[in-house]
Short mmCIF file of C-alpha atoms and ligand atoms in Angstrom, two decimals:
data_model
loop_
_atom_site.label_atom_id
_atom_site.label_comp_id
_atom_site.label_asym_id
_atom_site.label_seq_id
_atom_site.Cartn_x
_atom_site.Cartn_y
_atom_site.Cartn_z
CA UNK J 1 -3.35 -17.63 -70.05
CA UNK J 2 -0.90 -17.27 -72.96
CA UNK J 3 -2.39 -16.34 -76.34
CA UNK J 4 -3.00 -18.92 -79.07
CA UNK J 5 -0.43 -17.17 -81.30
CA UNK J 6 2.27 -17.63 -78.67
CA UNK J 7 1.44 -21.32 -78.25
CA UNK J 8 1.50 -21.78 -82.02
CA UNK J 9 4.90 -20.09 -82.13
CA UNK J 10 6.22 -22.45 -79.46
CA UNK J 11 4.89 -25.48 -81.35
CA UNK J 12 6.72 -24.24 -84.46
CA UNK J 13 9.93 -23.86 -82.45
CA UNK J 14 9.50 -27.45 -81.22
CA UNK J 15 9.22 -28.59 -84.86
CA UNK J 16 12.42 -26.76 -85.73
CA UNK J 17 14.23 -28.21 -82.72
CA UNK J 18 12.98 -31.73 -83.52
CA UNK J 19 14.18 -31.45 -87.13
CA UNK J 20 17.68 -30.38 -86.13
CA UNK J 21 18.33 -32.34 -82.89
CA UNK J 22 20.99 -35.00 -83.30
CA UNK J 23 19.67 -37.08 -80.42
CA UNK J 24 16.55 -37.37 -78.29
CA UNK J 25 18.63 -36.18 -75.32
CA UNK J 26 19.51 -33.00 -77.21
CA UNK J 27 15.84 -32.49 -78.14
CA UNK J 28 14.72 -33.00 -74.52
CA UNK J 29 17.31 -30.45 -73.31
CA UNK J 30 16.16 -27.85 -75.81
CA UNK J 31 12.45 -28.46 -75.11
CA UNK J 32 12.80 -28.04 -71.33
CA UNK J 33 14.81 -24.86 -71.91
CA UNK J 34 12.25 -23.47 -74.38
CA UNK J 35 9.25 -24.19 -72.16
CA UNK J 36 10.94 -22.93 -69.00
CA UNK J 37 12.01 -19.68 -70.69
CA UNK J 38 8.83 -18.90 -72.62
CA UNK J 39 6.04 -20.15 -70.36
CA UNK J 40 6.25 -17.99 -67.25
CA UNK J 41 4.13 -20.25 -65.06
CA UNK J 42 6.17 -23.37 -65.90
CA UNK J 43 8.54 -23.13 -62.94
CA UNK J 44 10.08 -26.61 -63.13
CA UNK J 45 10.21 -28.52 -66.40
CA UNK J 46 11.83 -31.92 -66.74
CA UNK J 47 11.80 -35.34 -68.34
CA UNK J 48 11.87 -38.65 -66.49
CA UNK J 49 12.84 -41.72 -68.49
CA UNK J 50 11.65 -45.22 -67.66
CA UNK J 51 14.41 -47.69 -66.84
CA UNK J 52 13.37 -51.30 -67.02
CA UNK J 53 16.77 -52.88 -66.43
CA UNK J 54 16.39 -53.54 -62.66
CA UNK J 55 13.95 -55.80 -60.81
CA UNK J 56 11.34 -53.03 -60.74
CA UNK J 57 10.93 -50.35 -63.43
CA UNK J 58 11.87 -46.87 -62.22
CA UNK J 59 11.57 -43.33 -63.59
CA UNK J 60 14.98 -41.67 -63.74
CA UNK J 61 15.42 -37.90 -63.90
CA UNK J 62 16.58 -36.71 -67.32
CA UNK J 63 17.09 -33.18 -68.68
CA UNK J 64 15.38 -30.52 -66.56
CA UNK J 65 15.23 -26.76 -65.91
CA UNK J 66 14.52 -25.35 -62.47
CA UNK J 67 15.74 -26.17 -58.98
CA UNK J 68 17.29 -29.57 -58.26
CA UNK J 69 14.65 -32.06 -57.10
CA UNK J 70 15.09 -34.70 -54.39
CA UNK J 71 13.15 -37.09 -56.64
CA UNK J 72 15.76 -38.36 -59.07
CA UNK J 73 14.38 -41.93 -59.15
CA UNK J 74 10.64 -42.59 -58.81
CA UNK J 75 9.13 -46.09 -58.68
CA UNK J 76 5.95 -46.54 -60.73
CA UNK J 77 3.80 -46.91 -57.62
CA UNK J 78 4.84 -43.49 -56.28
CA UNK J 79 3.90 -39.91 -57.04
CA UNK J 80 1.91 -38.30 -59.80
CA UNK J 81 4.85 -39.21 -62.03
CA UNK J 82 4.45 -42.90 -61.24
CA UNK J 83 0.69 -42.70 -61.81
CA UNK J 84 1.08 -41.07 -65.25
CA UNK J 85 3.70 -43.58 -66.38
CA UNK J 86 1.79 -46.63 -65.15
CA UNK J 87 -1.57 -45.50 -66.57
CA UNK J 88 -0.16 -44.08 -69.83
CA UNK J 89 -2.39 -41.03 -69.35
CA UNK J 90 -1.80 -37.32 -68.96
CA UNK J 91 -2.42 -36.21 -65.37
CA UNK J 92 -3.24 -32.60 -64.49
CA UNK J 93 -3.39 -31.70 -60.79
CA UNK J 94 -4.80 -28.23 -60.05
CA UNK J 95 -3.91 -28.36 -56.35
CA UNK J 96 -1.06 -30.73 -55.53
CA UNK J 97 -1.73 -30.56 -51.78
CA UNK J 98 -5.13 -32.15 -52.20
CA UNK J 99 -3.69 -35.11 -54.14
CA UNK J 100 -2.47 -37.95 -51.90
CA UNK J 101 -0.11 -39.21 -54.64
CA UNK J 102 1.91 -35.98 -54.76
CA UNK J 103 5.63 -36.18 -53.99
CA UNK J 104 6.81 -32.72 -52.98
CA UNK J 105 9.62 -31.29 -55.04
CA UNK J 106 9.44 -27.66 -53.96
CA UNK J 107 7.42 -25.96 -51.22
CA UNK J 108 6.25 -23.42 -53.77
CA UNK J 109 4.66 -25.90 -56.18
CA UNK J 110 0.86 -25.56 -56.40
CA UNK J 111 -0.09 -27.43 -59.59
CA UNK J 112 1.46 -30.02 -61.87
CA UNK J 113 1.05 -31.72 -65.25
CA UNK J 114 2.65 -35.02 -66.25
CA UNK J 115 2.45 -36.29 -69.84
CA UNK J 116 3.72 -39.73 -70.88
CA UNK J 117 6.17 -40.14 -73.78
CA UNK J 118 5.37 -43.12 -76.00
CA UNK J 119 7.44 -45.16 -78.41
CA UNK J 120 5.45 -47.66 -80.47
CA UNK J 121 2.55 -47.38 -78.05
CA UNK J 122 4.64 -48.05 -74.94
CA UNK J 123 5.47 -45.55 -72.21
CA UNK J 124 9.22 -44.83 -72.25
CA UNK J 125 9.24 -41.70 -70.13
CA UNK J 126 7.32 -38.53 -69.36
CA UNK J 127 7.41 -34.76 -69.34
CA UNK J 128 6.69 -33.29 -65.90
CA UNK J 129 5.95 -29.61 -65.24
CA UNK J 130 5.38 -27.89 -61.89
CA UNK J 131 3.92 -24.44 -61.36
CA UNK J 132 4.00 -22.05 -58.41
CA UNK J 133 0.44 -21.10 -59.44
CA UNK J 134 -2.70 -23.13 -58.69
CA UNK J 135 -4.51 -24.63 -61.70
CA UNK J 136 -1.83 -23.34 -64.09
CA UNK J 137 -2.46 -26.01 -66.71
CA UNK J 138 -5.54 -25.50 -68.87
CA UNK J 139 -6.52 -27.29 -72.06
CA UNK J 140 -4.14 -25.24 -74.21
CA UNK J 141 -1.25 -26.06 -71.90
CA UNK J 142 -2.18 -29.72 -71.95
CA UNK J 143 -2.15 -29.71 -75.76
CA UNK J 144 1.22 -27.94 -75.85
CA UNK J 145 2.86 -30.30 -73.35
CA UNK J 146 1.42 -33.34 -75.17
CA UNK J 147 2.81 -31.92 -78.43
CA UNK J 148 6.28 -31.66 -76.86
CA UNK J 149 6.12 -35.16 -75.37
CA UNK J 150 5.06 -36.69 -78.68
CA UNK J 151 7.87 -34.86 -80.55
CA UNK J 152 10.33 -36.62 -78.24
CA UNK J 153 8.52 -39.95 -78.70
CA UNK J 154 8.76 -39.61 -82.48
CA UNK J 155 12.46 -38.73 -82.26
CA UNK J 156 13.18 -41.76 -80.06
CA UNK J 157 11.17 -43.97 -82.39
CA UNK J 158 13.15 -42.73 -85.39
CA UNK J 159 16.50 -43.30 -83.69
CA UNK J 160 15.40 -46.77 -82.53
CA UNK J 161 14.86 -47.56 -86.23
N1 SME L 1 5.76 -34.11 -57.97
C1 SME L 1 6.21 -35.30 -58.64
C2 SME L 1 7.63 -35.62 -58.30
C3 SME L 1 8.62 -35.01 -59.20
S1 SME L 1 8.95 -33.37 -58.89
O1 SME L 1 7.72 -32.63 -59.16
C4 SME L 1 10.10 -32.77 -59.90
C5 SME L 1 5.28 -36.45 -58.28
O2 SME L 1 4.37 -36.31 -57.47
O3 SME L 1 5.46 -37.54 -58.84
#
């Protein structure tokens, strides 16, 4: 598990990125890059954004780091991603193969965390992270990923006026 000092350093970097990003898209790109580079067990890091324009809302793949995923559009009734977006709650899965909701992205993935992004109390997207290691996401990780997701939510809220 990474030390508290390292996590604090990453949170500070997120603050700096959030203060200088010209758009939420730019902030999302820099956050996925930062997490993927600094957190060695975060093997796939990406945002999905909720599109409500069609008949059914769908999560659409946004900025990500890691291998291309077959899941570029996920309906809300599918996957751990769909469950997190529809419940508005963080979901941590220690062993993806024992979770019936899991949509496989890579054969190597063992655990996953999905954290919703909120704007004015509504889910607008989520930050999804996969690990090649079982139970890679402890409480500290959860806090860090929630910190990143809420930085993006605040940025979107600001730009929405
Ligand atoms: N595993 C996710 C699908 C997205 S990929 O992990 C990138 C899910 O079960 O919703």
